[in-house]
Amino acid sequence: MTDFDAIVIGTGQAGPSLAFRLASKGMKVAVIERHLVGGTCVNTGCTPTKALVASAYAAQMARRAAEYGVAIAGEIGVDMKRVKERKDAIVAGSRDGLTSALESAENITLYRGHARFRSPREVETGAAPVRADLIFINVGGRARIPEMPGIDGVPYLANSSMMEIDFLPRHLIVVGGSYVGLEFGQMYRRFGSEVTIVEMERRLVHREDEDVSAALRDVLEREGVNVRLGAECVSFAKRDDGIVARLDCTEGAPEVAGSHVLLAVGRRPNTDDLGLGHAGVKCDERGYIVVDDELRTNVPGIWALGDCNGRGAFTHTAYNDFEVVAANLLERGRRRVSDRVAAYALYTDPPLGRVGMSVSEARKSGRRVLVGERPMTRVARAIEKGETQGFIRILVDGDSKEILGASLLGTGCDEAVHAILDLIYAKAPYTVMQRAMHIHPTVSEMFPTILGDLKPLD
Ligand SMILES: Cc1cc2nc3c(=O)[nH]c(=O)nc-3n(C[C@H](O)[C@H](O)[C@H](O)COP(=O)(O)OP(=O)(O)OC[C@H]3O[C@@H](n4cnc5c(N)ncnc54)[C@H](O)[C@@H]3O)c2cc1C
């Protein structure tokens, strides 16, 4: 048994930063990672998918080159081996940098093994067990594989195995029409695959407002993605030339035949094989570790950060968890998870930038809501770029004048949305932005104009 001041389990988006901070305060820290340093974001999530999205965008723009007066002779081809090599190099750069930083850091010992609790203070590492009074769990999650007849008989893909693909699937069936499914769906269509997205809800990304779902469907269908809505995938079977997904649906064919299947139906936390019972750490019925507003578990001295606590499902929420815990533990701060404003992006092209409330959430809040909207066809920057799909919508509290939320679907909106996010954090009235001079030509320059023309939400 080796004694440490702190143990960090998992090297996702919260653990390493916390380990460096604790070590910088002179604490001896054990970090345990069972697989790839950097976790989901670096290896099989954000970084590789956004690298692949960039390749898909290049292919799309090459196909559209003539619209811009650029002549490309011959067919546009996509070299999937080269696409993967590019993605792998970007991922390796990030992972290797983090690995060597952890290995070389003073006061940090990196264990490469599966962590399992032996008691509330002791953890197995695959090598000698370790002991500490402070333990931070950052074990993240993995793709949820639904139990469906035939699933084990077909070579299905999930976000991790998708990263190994260096060929073009003839016809990719994407089960799940939410964030992960839409990004992969559009990307592979642009690489040249036939793509069918199967979604059991009546619309894509069903947590978003209906017009956002409809606009995204339009974007995808215009590029030739087949979208099957209200269709629940119930079983799979192998066919000579590929895979068949059988659907429970009232409209359309009861099956889709393709060459490959990607399961993008949600995530589950990596808490089932952590020995949490030996530590007495409580989980909810879905396996997420129960935490309070400062990310403390029910066991004193044990915290849970990142996707495994069910309080966020993004890299930035995991990183914010680190900031909350570090501030409260080391700087006598009083930061809370509930202080943060919901914010995320969907990296389709065009991207969706989201902050705060949707229209349906604003309606439910019972406030007097004002709305400002503008289609991207009336945004100069979008017209100049030839990327006019989507729209901007900003919601304002008619009484406090604070911004409640925004849905920005359009070119550059994953970046532009931060102007609104920061104003919400500042709790400033919308009139501050309405009177600000913004830079031309940008997407953000329209925010003051939109805020100057607010109407009651009907
Ligand atoms: C395809 C895809 C695309 C995504 N794109 C985005 C995006 O664009 N933006 C965004 O914000 N988010 C995105 N996400 C979500 C993001 O990747 C996660 O929210 C983020 O990685 C969560 O980090 P985490 O710190 O909770 O844990 P993770 O990054 O999942 O890391 C957990 C680590 O713990 C290790 N571990 C687990 N159990 C043990 C154990 N018992 N012992 C030792 N080690 C263990 C794992 O091996 C892993 O390395 C995406 C996710 C996917 C799947």
Short mmCIF file of C-alpha atoms and ligand atoms in Angstrom, two decimals:
data_model
loop_
_atom_site.label_atom_id
_atom_site.label_comp_id
_atom_site.label_asym_id
_atom_site.label_seq_id
_atom_site.Cartn_x
_atom_site.Cartn_y
_atom_site.Cartn_z
CA MET A 1 0.00 0.00 0.00
CA THR A 2 1.41 3.40 -0.99
CA ASP A 3 0.21 6.52 0.81
CA PHE A 4 -0.70 9.70 -1.06
CA ASP A 5 -2.42 12.95 -0.14
CA ALA A 6 -4.89 12.56 -3.00
CA ILE A 7 -6.01 10.01 -5.59
CA VAL A 8 -7.47 10.99 -8.97
CA ILE A 9 -9.26 8.17 -10.81
CA GLY A 10 -9.45 8.74 -14.58
CA THR A 11 -7.69 11.24 -16.80
CA GLY A 12 -10.69 12.86 -18.47
CA GLN A 13 -11.28 16.57 -18.59
CA ALA A 14 -11.27 17.25 -14.85
CA GLY A 15 -8.78 14.80 -13.32
CA PRO A 16 -5.46 15.89 -14.82
CA SER A 17 -6.07 19.61 -14.22
CA LEU A 18 -7.01 18.87 -10.64
CA ALA A 19 -3.96 16.65 -10.18
CA PHE A 20 -1.64 19.41 -11.45
CA ARG A 21 -3.29 21.95 -9.14
CA LEU A 22 -3.06 19.69 -6.08
CA ALA A 23 0.55 18.80 -6.91
CA SER A 24 1.42 22.47 -7.29
CA LYS A 25 0.30 22.93 -3.68
CA GLY A 26 2.82 20.31 -2.60
CA MET A 27 0.39 17.40 -2.28
CA LYS A 28 1.46 13.89 -3.35
CA VAL A 29 -1.06 12.74 -5.96
CA ALA A 30 -1.73 9.30 -7.49
CA VAL A 31 -3.45 9.43 -10.90
CA ILE A 32 -4.93 6.17 -12.20
CA GLU A 33 -5.86 5.66 -15.85
CA ARG A 34 -6.95 2.31 -17.27
CA HIS A 35 -6.85 3.15 -20.95
CA LEU A 36 -5.88 6.25 -22.95
CA VAL A 37 -4.73 9.39 -21.15
CA GLY A 38 -7.06 12.26 -22.01
CA GLY A 39 -10.23 10.16 -21.91
CA THR A 40 -13.16 10.53 -24.26
CA CYS A 41 -12.70 14.12 -25.37
CA VAL A 42 -9.14 13.71 -26.54
CA ASN A 43 -9.28 10.17 -27.90
CA THR A 44 -12.78 9.31 -29.08
CA GLY A 45 -14.93 12.43 -28.60
CA CYS A 46 -14.48 16.13 -29.25
CA THR A 47 -10.96 16.27 -30.68
CA PRO A 48 -11.16 13.47 -33.25
CA THR A 49 -14.74 14.25 -34.31
CA LYS A 50 -13.97 17.92 -34.86
CA ALA A 51 -10.84 16.96 -36.82
CA LEU A 52 -13.01 14.69 -38.98
CA VAL A 53 -15.69 17.39 -39.31
CA ALA A 54 -12.95 19.67 -40.69
CA SER A 55 -12.02 17.08 -43.35
CA ALA A 56 -15.70 16.67 -44.26
CA TYR A 57 -16.06 20.46 -44.53
CA ALA A 58 -13.06 20.60 -46.87
CA ALA A 59 -14.67 17.94 -49.08
CA GLN A 60 -17.94 19.84 -49.13
CA MET A 61 -16.29 23.13 -49.99
CA ALA A 62 -14.29 21.44 -52.74
CA ARG A 63 -17.56 20.17 -54.23
CA ARG A 64 -19.00 23.67 -53.98
CA ALA A 65 -15.85 25.31 -55.35
CA ALA A 66 -17.43 26.33 -58.66
CA GLU A 67 -20.03 28.41 -56.76
CA TYR A 68 -17.13 30.54 -55.55
CA GLY A 69 -15.51 30.76 -58.98
CA VAL A 70 -12.86 28.21 -58.13
CA ALA A 71 -12.20 25.57 -60.78
CA ILE A 72 -11.24 22.08 -59.67
CA ALA A 73 -10.67 19.66 -62.50
CA GLY A 74 -12.07 16.16 -62.10
CA GLU A 75 -13.91 14.34 -59.35
CA ILE A 76 -13.57 15.31 -55.70
CA GLY A 77 -12.16 12.26 -53.95
CA VAL A 78 -11.78 11.64 -50.24
CA ASP A 79 -8.78 9.60 -49.12
CA MET A 80 -10.10 8.05 -45.91
CA LYS A 81 -6.68 6.74 -44.90
CA ARG A 82 -5.30 10.27 -45.07
CA VAL A 83 -8.36 11.64 -43.25
CA LYS A 84 -7.72 9.17 -40.43
CA GLU A 85 -3.99 9.90 -40.37
CA ARG A 86 -4.69 13.60 -39.97
CA LYS A 87 -7.17 12.92 -37.16
CA ASP A 88 -4.77 10.46 -35.48
CA ALA A 89 -1.92 12.98 -35.56
CA ILE A 90 -4.06 15.66 -33.91
CA VAL A 91 -5.26 13.23 -31.24
CA ALA A 92 -1.76 11.87 -30.61
CA GLY A 93 -0.39 15.38 -30.18
CA SER A 94 -2.93 16.12 -27.50
CA ARG A 95 -2.73 12.75 -25.72
CA ASP A 96 1.07 12.51 -25.78
CA GLY A 97 1.45 16.05 -24.48
CA LEU A 98 -0.84 15.32 -21.54
CA THR A 99 0.77 11.93 -20.86
CA SER A 100 4.28 13.34 -20.67
CA ALA A 101 3.09 16.28 -18.57
CA LEU A 102 1.58 13.84 -16.05
CA GLU A 103 4.61 11.53 -16.13
CA SER A 104 7.08 14.32 -15.60
CA ALA A 105 5.12 16.39 -13.05
CA GLU A 106 6.62 16.75 -9.63
CA ASN A 107 4.48 15.10 -6.92
CA ILE A 108 2.35 13.11 -9.42
CA THR A 109 2.56 9.34 -9.93
CA LEU A 110 0.68 8.00 -12.95
CA TYR A 111 -0.62 4.44 -12.58
CA ARG A 112 -1.68 2.65 -15.78
CA GLY A 113 -4.36 0.26 -14.57
CA HIS A 114 -8.00 -0.21 -13.63
CA ALA A 115 -8.93 1.55 -10.40
CA ARG A 116 -11.27 -0.17 -7.96
CA PHE A 117 -12.18 0.92 -4.44
CA ARG A 118 -11.19 -1.43 -1.60
CA SER A 119 -12.51 0.93 1.09
CA PRO A 120 -13.44 4.65 1.34
CA ARG A 121 -9.72 5.48 1.44
CA GLU A 122 -8.04 2.67 -0.52
CA VAL A 123 -7.97 2.02 -4.25
CA GLU A 124 -6.53 -0.82 -6.32
CA THR A 125 -4.47 0.29 -9.28
CA GLY A 126 -3.47 -2.89 -11.05
CA ALA A 127 -0.09 -2.50 -9.31
CA ALA A 128 0.26 -1.80 -5.57
CA PRO A 129 -2.91 -0.34 -4.02
CA VAL A 130 -2.91 3.31 -2.98
CA ARG A 131 -4.37 5.14 -0.01
CA ALA A 132 -5.38 8.79 0.48
CA ASP A 133 -7.80 10.92 2.48
CA LEU A 134 -8.94 12.79 -0.63
CA ILE A 135 -10.25 10.87 -3.66
CA PHE A 136 -11.54 12.39 -6.90
CA ILE A 137 -13.49 10.21 -9.33
CA ASN A 138 -13.33 11.31 -13.00
CA VAL A 139 -14.17 8.08 -14.81
CA GLY A 140 -16.43 9.51 -17.54
CA GLY A 141 -18.71 7.34 -19.61
CA ARG A 142 -18.99 5.13 -22.65
CA ALA A 143 -21.48 4.55 -25.44
CA ARG A 144 -24.71 2.91 -24.34
CA ILE A 145 -25.31 -0.28 -26.29
CA PRO A 146 -29.02 -1.08 -26.18
CA GLU A 147 -30.13 -4.66 -25.71
CA MET A 148 -31.77 -5.47 -29.02
CA PRO A 149 -32.37 -8.77 -30.76
CA GLY A 150 -29.57 -9.45 -33.21
CA ILE A 151 -27.24 -6.74 -31.91
CA ASP A 152 -24.51 -9.18 -30.97
CA GLY A 153 -24.63 -10.82 -34.38
CA VAL A 154 -23.73 -7.65 -36.31
CA PRO A 155 -20.43 -5.75 -36.25
CA TYR A 156 -21.89 -2.50 -34.93
CA LEU A 157 -19.83 0.65 -34.41
CA ALA A 158 -19.85 3.19 -31.57
CA ASN A 159 -17.93 6.42 -31.12
CA SER A 160 -14.70 4.60 -30.14
CA SER A 161 -14.66 2.05 -32.95
CA MET A 162 -15.64 4.78 -35.47
CA MET A 163 -12.20 6.24 -34.81
CA GLU A 164 -10.52 3.19 -36.36
CA ILE A 165 -12.31 3.50 -39.70
CA ASP A 166 -10.00 4.25 -42.61
CA PHE A 167 -12.38 3.31 -45.43
CA LEU A 168 -15.64 4.62 -46.77
CA PRO A 169 -18.71 2.68 -45.58
CA ARG A 170 -21.03 2.11 -48.54
CA HIS A 171 -24.14 2.88 -46.48
CA LEU A 172 -23.88 3.95 -42.86
CA ILE A 173 -26.99 3.49 -40.74
CA VAL A 174 -26.82 5.88 -37.79
CA VAL A 175 -29.13 4.88 -34.96
CA GLY A 176 -29.87 8.02 -32.93
CA GLY A 177 -30.61 11.50 -34.24
CA SER A 178 -29.00 13.54 -31.51
CA TYR A 179 -25.64 15.35 -31.28
CA VAL A 180 -23.25 12.45 -31.90
CA GLY A 181 -25.45 10.89 -34.59
CA LEU A 182 -25.89 14.13 -36.50
CA GLU A 183 -22.19 15.00 -36.51
CA PHE A 184 -21.17 11.55 -37.76
CA GLY A 185 -24.11 11.40 -40.18
CA GLN A 186 -23.32 14.63 -41.97
CA MET A 187 -19.58 13.93 -41.90
CA TYR A 188 -19.85 10.52 -43.57
CA ARG A 189 -22.32 11.80 -46.14
CA ARG A 190 -19.75 14.45 -47.05
CA PHE A 191 -17.02 11.80 -47.22
CA GLY A 192 -19.21 10.04 -49.78
CA SER A 193 -21.20 7.36 -47.93
CA GLU A 194 -24.90 6.89 -48.24
CA VAL A 195 -26.23 7.72 -44.77
CA THR A 196 -29.53 6.97 -43.06
CA ILE A 197 -30.23 8.45 -39.64
CA VAL A 198 -32.89 6.54 -37.68
CA GLU A 199 -34.52 8.42 -34.81
CA MET A 200 -37.41 7.15 -32.70
CA GLU A 201 -38.66 10.63 -31.74
CA ARG A 202 -40.76 12.60 -34.21
CA ARG A 203 -37.86 15.00 -34.78
CA LEU A 204 -34.07 15.25 -34.62
CA VAL A 205 -32.35 16.64 -31.49
CA HIS A 206 -35.75 16.57 -29.80
CA ARG A 207 -34.61 18.54 -26.76
CA GLU A 208 -34.17 21.59 -28.97
CA ASP A 209 -37.03 23.76 -30.20
CA GLU A 210 -39.05 22.36 -33.08
CA ASP A 211 -37.83 24.89 -35.64
CA VAL A 212 -34.21 24.09 -34.75
CA SER A 213 -34.92 20.38 -35.32
CA ALA A 214 -36.66 21.17 -38.61
CA ALA A 215 -33.84 23.41 -39.84
CA LEU A 216 -31.24 20.74 -39.05
CA ARG A 217 -33.29 18.12 -40.84
CA ASP A 218 -33.44 20.41 -43.86
CA VAL A 219 -29.66 20.94 -43.77
CA LEU A 220 -29.03 17.19 -43.72
CA GLU A 221 -31.63 16.22 -46.29
CA ARG A 222 -30.37 18.83 -48.75
CA GLU A 223 -27.02 17.06 -48.59
CA GLY A 224 -28.66 13.73 -49.29
CA VAL A 225 -28.80 12.24 -45.79
CA ASN A 226 -31.85 9.99 -45.39
CA VAL A 227 -33.70 10.88 -42.20
CA ARG A 228 -36.17 8.41 -40.68
CA LEU A 229 -38.17 9.93 -37.83
CA GLY A 230 -40.67 8.25 -35.50
CA ALA A 231 -38.84 5.04 -36.30
CA GLU A 232 -37.58 2.92 -33.44
CA CYS A 233 -34.83 0.53 -34.31
CA VAL A 234 -35.89 -2.78 -32.75
CA SER A 235 -33.58 -5.46 -34.12
CA PHE A 236 -30.67 -6.18 -36.41
CA ALA A 237 -29.84 -8.98 -38.78
CA LYS A 238 -26.90 -9.81 -40.99
CA ARG A 239 -27.37 -9.95 -44.75
CA ASP A 240 -24.89 -11.21 -47.32
CA ASP A 241 -23.99 -7.70 -48.36
CA GLY A 242 -24.34 -5.98 -44.99
CA ILE A 243 -26.72 -5.32 -42.11
CA VAL A 244 -30.46 -4.79 -41.82
CA ALA A 245 -32.00 -2.63 -39.12
CA ARG A 246 -35.65 -3.46 -38.48
CA LEU A 247 -37.81 -0.53 -37.50
CA ASP A 248 -41.01 -0.06 -35.55
CA CYS A 249 -42.63 2.79 -37.43
CA THR A 250 -45.97 3.90 -38.83
CA GLU A 251 -44.51 5.54 -41.93
CA GLY A 252 -41.86 4.37 -44.38
CA ALA A 253 -40.21 1.03 -44.95
CA PRO A 254 -40.02 -1.27 -41.91
CA GLU A 255 -36.32 -1.91 -42.45
CA VAL A 256 -33.16 -0.16 -43.60
CA ALA A 257 -30.39 -2.12 -45.24
CA GLY A 258 -26.86 -0.76 -45.02
CA SER A 259 -23.24 -1.82 -44.89
CA HIS A 260 -22.43 -0.53 -41.38
CA VAL A 261 -24.31 0.52 -38.25
CA LEU A 262 -23.29 3.27 -35.83
CA LEU A 263 -25.03 3.23 -32.46
CA ALA A 264 -25.40 6.77 -31.15
CA VAL A 265 -28.17 6.32 -28.62
CA GLY A 266 -26.63 7.88 -25.55
CA ARG A 267 -23.93 7.31 -22.97
CA ARG A 268 -23.64 5.48 -19.68
CA PRO A 269 -21.28 6.24 -16.77
CA ASN A 270 -18.21 4.09 -16.09
CA THR A 271 -19.28 3.45 -12.53
CA ASP A 272 -20.31 -0.20 -12.70
CA ASP A 273 -16.79 -1.62 -12.34
CA LEU A 274 -15.28 0.84 -9.86
CA GLY A 275 -16.05 -1.02 -6.63
CA LEU A 276 -18.11 1.93 -5.40
CA GLY A 277 -19.94 -0.38 -2.99
CA HIS A 278 -16.68 -0.91 -1.03
CA ALA A 279 -16.46 2.83 -0.51
CA GLY A 280 -20.18 3.29 0.20
CA VAL A 281 -20.51 5.87 -2.61
CA LYS A 282 -24.13 6.21 -3.77
CA CYS A 283 -25.25 6.18 -7.39
CA ASP A 284 -28.67 6.96 -8.85
CA GLU A 285 -30.78 4.38 -10.71
CA ARG A 286 -28.90 5.11 -13.97
CA GLY A 287 -25.47 4.62 -12.40
CA TYR A 288 -24.49 8.30 -12.07
CA ILE A 289 -22.69 9.15 -8.83
CA VAL A 290 -24.89 11.30 -6.60
CA VAL A 291 -23.19 14.60 -5.75
CA ASP A 292 -24.15 17.85 -4.06
CA ASP A 293 -23.81 21.31 -5.55
CA GLU A 294 -20.06 21.28 -4.81
CA LEU A 295 -19.58 17.78 -6.29
CA ARG A 296 -19.11 16.01 -2.97
CA THR A 297 -20.39 12.44 -2.85
CA ASN A 298 -22.22 11.06 0.18
CA VAL A 299 -18.84 9.83 1.51
CA PRO A 300 -16.71 12.57 3.11
CA GLY A 301 -13.40 12.95 1.26
CA ILE A 302 -14.70 11.60 -2.06
CA TRP A 303 -15.76 13.83 -4.95
CA ALA A 304 -17.09 12.94 -8.43
CA LEU A 305 -16.34 15.14 -11.45
CA GLY A 306 -17.26 15.08 -15.13
CA ASP A 307 -19.76 12.92 -16.99
CA CYS A 308 -19.91 10.29 -14.22
CA ASN A 309 -21.85 12.63 -11.90
CA GLY A 310 -24.69 13.22 -14.36
CA ARG A 311 -24.47 17.00 -13.89
CA GLY A 312 -23.03 17.62 -17.35
CA ALA A 313 -22.14 15.75 -20.51
CA PHE A 314 -19.51 17.97 -22.04
CA THR A 315 -15.84 18.67 -21.84
CA HIS A 316 -16.49 22.18 -20.61
CA THR A 317 -18.82 20.95 -17.84
CA ALA A 318 -16.16 18.44 -16.72
CA TYR A 319 -13.50 21.15 -16.75
CA ASN A 320 -15.82 23.49 -14.86
CA ASP A 321 -16.27 20.71 -12.27
CA PHE A 322 -12.50 20.81 -11.74
CA GLU A 323 -12.65 24.58 -11.26
CA VAL A 324 -15.49 24.28 -8.73
CA VAL A 325 -13.73 21.60 -6.69
CA ALA A 326 -10.31 23.30 -6.83
CA ALA A 327 -11.72 26.69 -5.79
CA ASN A 328 -13.68 25.26 -2.88
CA LEU A 329 -10.94 22.97 -1.67
CA LEU A 330 -7.82 25.04 -2.19
CA GLU A 331 -8.92 28.64 -2.36
CA ARG A 332 -11.68 28.69 0.23
CA GLY A 333 -14.05 29.65 -2.57
CA ARG A 334 -17.76 28.98 -2.66
CA ARG A 335 -18.35 27.91 -6.24
CA ARG A 336 -21.36 25.80 -7.12
CA VAL A 337 -22.37 23.76 -10.12
CA SER A 338 -25.77 25.43 -10.15
CA ASP A 339 -24.05 28.79 -10.81
CA ARG A 340 -23.21 27.78 -14.35
CA VAL A 341 -25.29 28.63 -17.39
CA ALA A 342 -26.16 25.77 -19.76
CA ALA A 343 -24.09 26.15 -22.93
CA TYR A 344 -23.07 23.80 -25.73
CA ALA A 345 -22.62 23.50 -29.45
CA LEU A 346 -23.56 20.97 -32.07
CA TYR A 347 -20.83 20.73 -34.70
CA THR A 348 -22.86 20.13 -37.77
CA ASP A 349 -22.27 22.57 -40.62
CA PRO A 350 -23.69 25.06 -39.96
CA PRO A 351 -23.13 24.62 -36.22
CA LEU A 352 -25.71 25.20 -33.52
CA GLY A 353 -24.61 27.37 -30.60
CA ARG A 354 -26.89 27.13 -27.57
CA VAL A 355 -27.02 28.96 -24.28
CA GLY A 356 -29.61 29.13 -21.54
CA MET A 357 -33.28 28.50 -22.17
CA SER A 358 -35.00 27.23 -25.29
CA VAL A 359 -38.37 28.72 -26.28
CA SER A 360 -40.25 25.88 -24.61
CA GLU A 361 -38.23 26.29 -21.39
CA ALA A 362 -38.77 30.06 -21.42
CA ARG A 363 -42.52 29.53 -21.85
CA LYS A 364 -42.61 27.07 -18.95
CA SER A 365 -40.71 29.54 -16.73
CA GLY A 366 -43.84 31.71 -16.56
CA ARG A 367 -41.90 34.90 -17.35
CA ARG A 368 -42.85 37.65 -19.73
CA VAL A 369 -40.59 36.66 -22.60
CA LEU A 370 -39.42 38.82 -25.51
CA VAL A 371 -37.87 37.31 -28.62
CA GLY A 372 -35.61 38.62 -31.35
CA GLU A 373 -34.99 36.57 -34.50
CA ARG A 374 -33.21 36.81 -37.83
CA PRO A 375 -32.65 34.28 -40.61
CA MET A 376 -29.04 33.80 -41.70
CA THR A 377 -30.12 34.85 -45.20
CA ARG A 378 -30.20 38.36 -43.70
CA VAL A 379 -26.74 38.24 -42.11
CA ALA A 380 -24.11 39.89 -44.34
CA ARG A 381 -21.27 37.68 -43.18
CA ALA A 382 -23.24 34.53 -44.01
CA ILE A 383 -24.17 35.85 -47.45
CA GLU A 384 -20.55 36.71 -48.20
CA LYS A 385 -19.43 33.24 -47.14
CA GLY A 386 -22.20 31.57 -49.12
CA GLU A 387 -23.42 29.86 -45.94
CA THR A 388 -26.91 31.17 -45.26
CA GLN A 389 -28.66 28.19 -43.68
CA GLY A 390 -30.13 28.62 -40.22
CA PHE A 391 -31.32 31.43 -37.99
CA ILE A 392 -30.55 33.39 -34.85
CA ARG A 393 -32.95 33.62 -31.92
CA ILE A 394 -32.41 35.46 -28.64
CA LEU A 395 -34.84 35.33 -25.70
CA VAL A 396 -35.07 38.13 -23.16
CA ASP A 397 -36.88 38.51 -19.84
CA GLY A 398 -39.26 41.43 -20.48
CA ASP A 399 -39.12 42.55 -16.85
CA SER A 400 -35.51 42.08 -15.68
CA LYS A 401 -34.21 42.71 -19.23
CA GLU A 402 -31.72 39.88 -18.77
CA ILE A 403 -31.07 37.48 -21.62
CA LEU A 404 -32.70 34.10 -20.94
CA GLY A 405 -31.23 32.07 -23.76
CA ALA A 406 -30.29 31.82 -27.40
CA SER A 407 -30.36 29.31 -30.23
CA LEU A 408 -27.95 30.26 -32.98
CA LEU A 409 -27.89 27.93 -35.96
CA GLY A 410 -25.57 29.30 -38.58
CA THR A 411 -22.06 29.79 -39.79
CA GLY A 412 -19.70 30.80 -36.98
CA CYS A 413 -22.42 30.46 -34.36
CA ASP A 414 -20.39 28.07 -32.17
CA GLU A 415 -18.10 31.06 -31.52
CA ALA A 416 -20.58 33.94 -31.76
CA VAL A 417 -22.76 32.46 -29.02
CA HIS A 418 -20.15 33.35 -26.38
CA ALA A 419 -20.99 37.04 -26.57
CA ILE A 420 -24.46 36.17 -25.34
CA LEU A 421 -23.20 33.65 -22.79
CA ASP A 422 -20.93 36.22 -21.16
CA LEU A 423 -23.70 38.78 -20.97
CA ILE A 424 -25.86 36.21 -19.16
CA TYR A 425 -23.02 35.57 -16.68
CA ALA A 426 -22.63 39.31 -16.19
CA LYS A 427 -26.38 39.50 -15.41
CA ALA A 428 -26.33 42.63 -17.52
CA PRO A 429 -29.49 43.91 -19.20
CA TYR A 430 -29.72 43.21 -22.93
CA THR A 431 -29.54 46.96 -23.56
CA VAL A 432 -25.79 46.81 -22.83
CA MET A 433 -25.29 44.66 -25.91
CA GLN A 434 -27.92 46.49 -27.89
CA ARG A 435 -25.88 49.69 -27.56
CA ALA A 436 -22.48 48.08 -28.07
CA MET A 437 -20.64 48.65 -31.34
CA HIS A 438 -19.84 45.27 -32.89
CA ILE A 439 -17.36 44.52 -35.65
CA HIS A 440 -18.47 44.33 -39.27
CA PRO A 441 -18.86 41.94 -41.01
CA THR A 442 -19.49 39.28 -38.40
CA VAL A 443 -22.42 37.18 -37.27
CA SER A 444 -22.23 38.86 -33.86
CA GLU A 445 -22.75 42.31 -35.36
CA MET A 446 -26.42 41.37 -35.78
CA PHE A 447 -26.99 40.89 -32.04
CA PRO A 448 -27.50 44.62 -31.28
CA THR A 449 -29.87 44.89 -34.24
CA ILE A 450 -31.85 41.83 -33.18
CA LEU A 451 -32.05 43.09 -29.60
CA GLY A 452 -33.35 46.41 -30.87
CA ASP A 453 -36.35 44.69 -32.40
CA LEU A 454 -37.71 42.43 -29.66
CA LYS A 455 -41.30 41.22 -29.72
CA PRO A 456 -43.44 39.38 -27.18
CA LEU A 457 -43.15 35.61 -27.50
CA ASP A 458 -46.60 34.38 -28.52
C1 LIG B 1 -18.41 11.41 -30.33
C2 LIG B 1 -18.37 12.41 -29.21
C3 LIG B 1 -18.17 13.74 -29.49
C4 LIG B 1 -18.14 14.68 -28.47
N1 LIG B 1 -17.98 15.99 -28.78
C5 LIG B 1 -17.95 16.91 -27.80
C6 LIG B 1 -17.76 18.29 -28.10
O1 LIG B 1 -17.60 18.67 -29.25
N2 LIG B 1 -17.74 19.17 -27.06
C7 LIG B 1 -17.91 18.77 -25.76
O2 LIG B 1 -17.89 19.61 -24.88
N3 LIG B 1 -18.11 17.46 -25.46
C8 LIG B 1 -18.13 16.54 -26.43
N4 LIG B 1 -18.29 15.21 -26.12
C9 LIG B 1 -18.44 14.85 -24.69
C10 LIG B 1 -17.07 14.84 -24.00
O3 LIG B 1 -16.17 14.02 -24.69
C11 LIG B 1 -17.24 14.36 -22.57
O4 LIG B 1 -18.26 15.10 -21.96
C12 LIG B 1 -15.95 14.56 -21.78
O5 LIG B 1 -14.89 13.83 -22.35
C13 LIG B 1 -16.20 14.10 -20.34
O6 LIG B 1 -15.00 14.03 -19.69
P1 LIG B 1 -14.87 13.30 -18.31
O7 LIG B 1 -13.80 14.07 -17.64
O8 LIG B 1 -16.13 13.15 -17.60
O9 LIG B 1 -14.39 11.80 -18.64
P2 LIG B 1 -13.77 11.06 -19.87
O10 LIG B 1 -13.20 11.99 -20.87
O11 LIG B 1 -14.76 10.07 -20.37
O12 LIG B 1 -12.53 10.30 -19.22
C14 LIG B 1 -12.68 9.34 -18.24
C15 LIG B 1 -11.40 8.55 -18.12
O13 LIG B 1 -11.49 7.68 -17.00
C16 LIG B 1 -10.90 6.44 -17.34
N5 LIG B 1 -11.48 5.41 -16.48
C17 LIG B 1 -12.77 4.99 -16.44
N6 LIG B 1 -12.93 4.07 -15.48
C18 LIG B 1 -11.71 3.88 -14.92
C19 LIG B 1 -11.21 3.04 -13.88
N7 LIG B 1 -12.02 2.23 -13.21
N8 LIG B 1 -9.90 3.12 -13.59
C20 LIG B 1 -9.09 3.96 -14.23
N9 LIG B 1 -9.48 4.77 -15.21
C21 LIG B 1 -10.79 4.73 -15.54
C22 LIG B 1 -11.25 6.26 -18.80
O14 LIG B 1 -10.37 5.36 -19.43
C23 LIG B 1 -11.09 7.69 -19.32
O15 LIG B 1 -9.79 7.92 -19.76
C24 LIG B 1 -18.30 14.26 -27.11
C25 LIG B 1 -18.48 12.91 -26.83
C26 LIG B 1 -18.52 11.98 -27.85
C27 LIG B 1 -18.72 10.53 -27.51
#
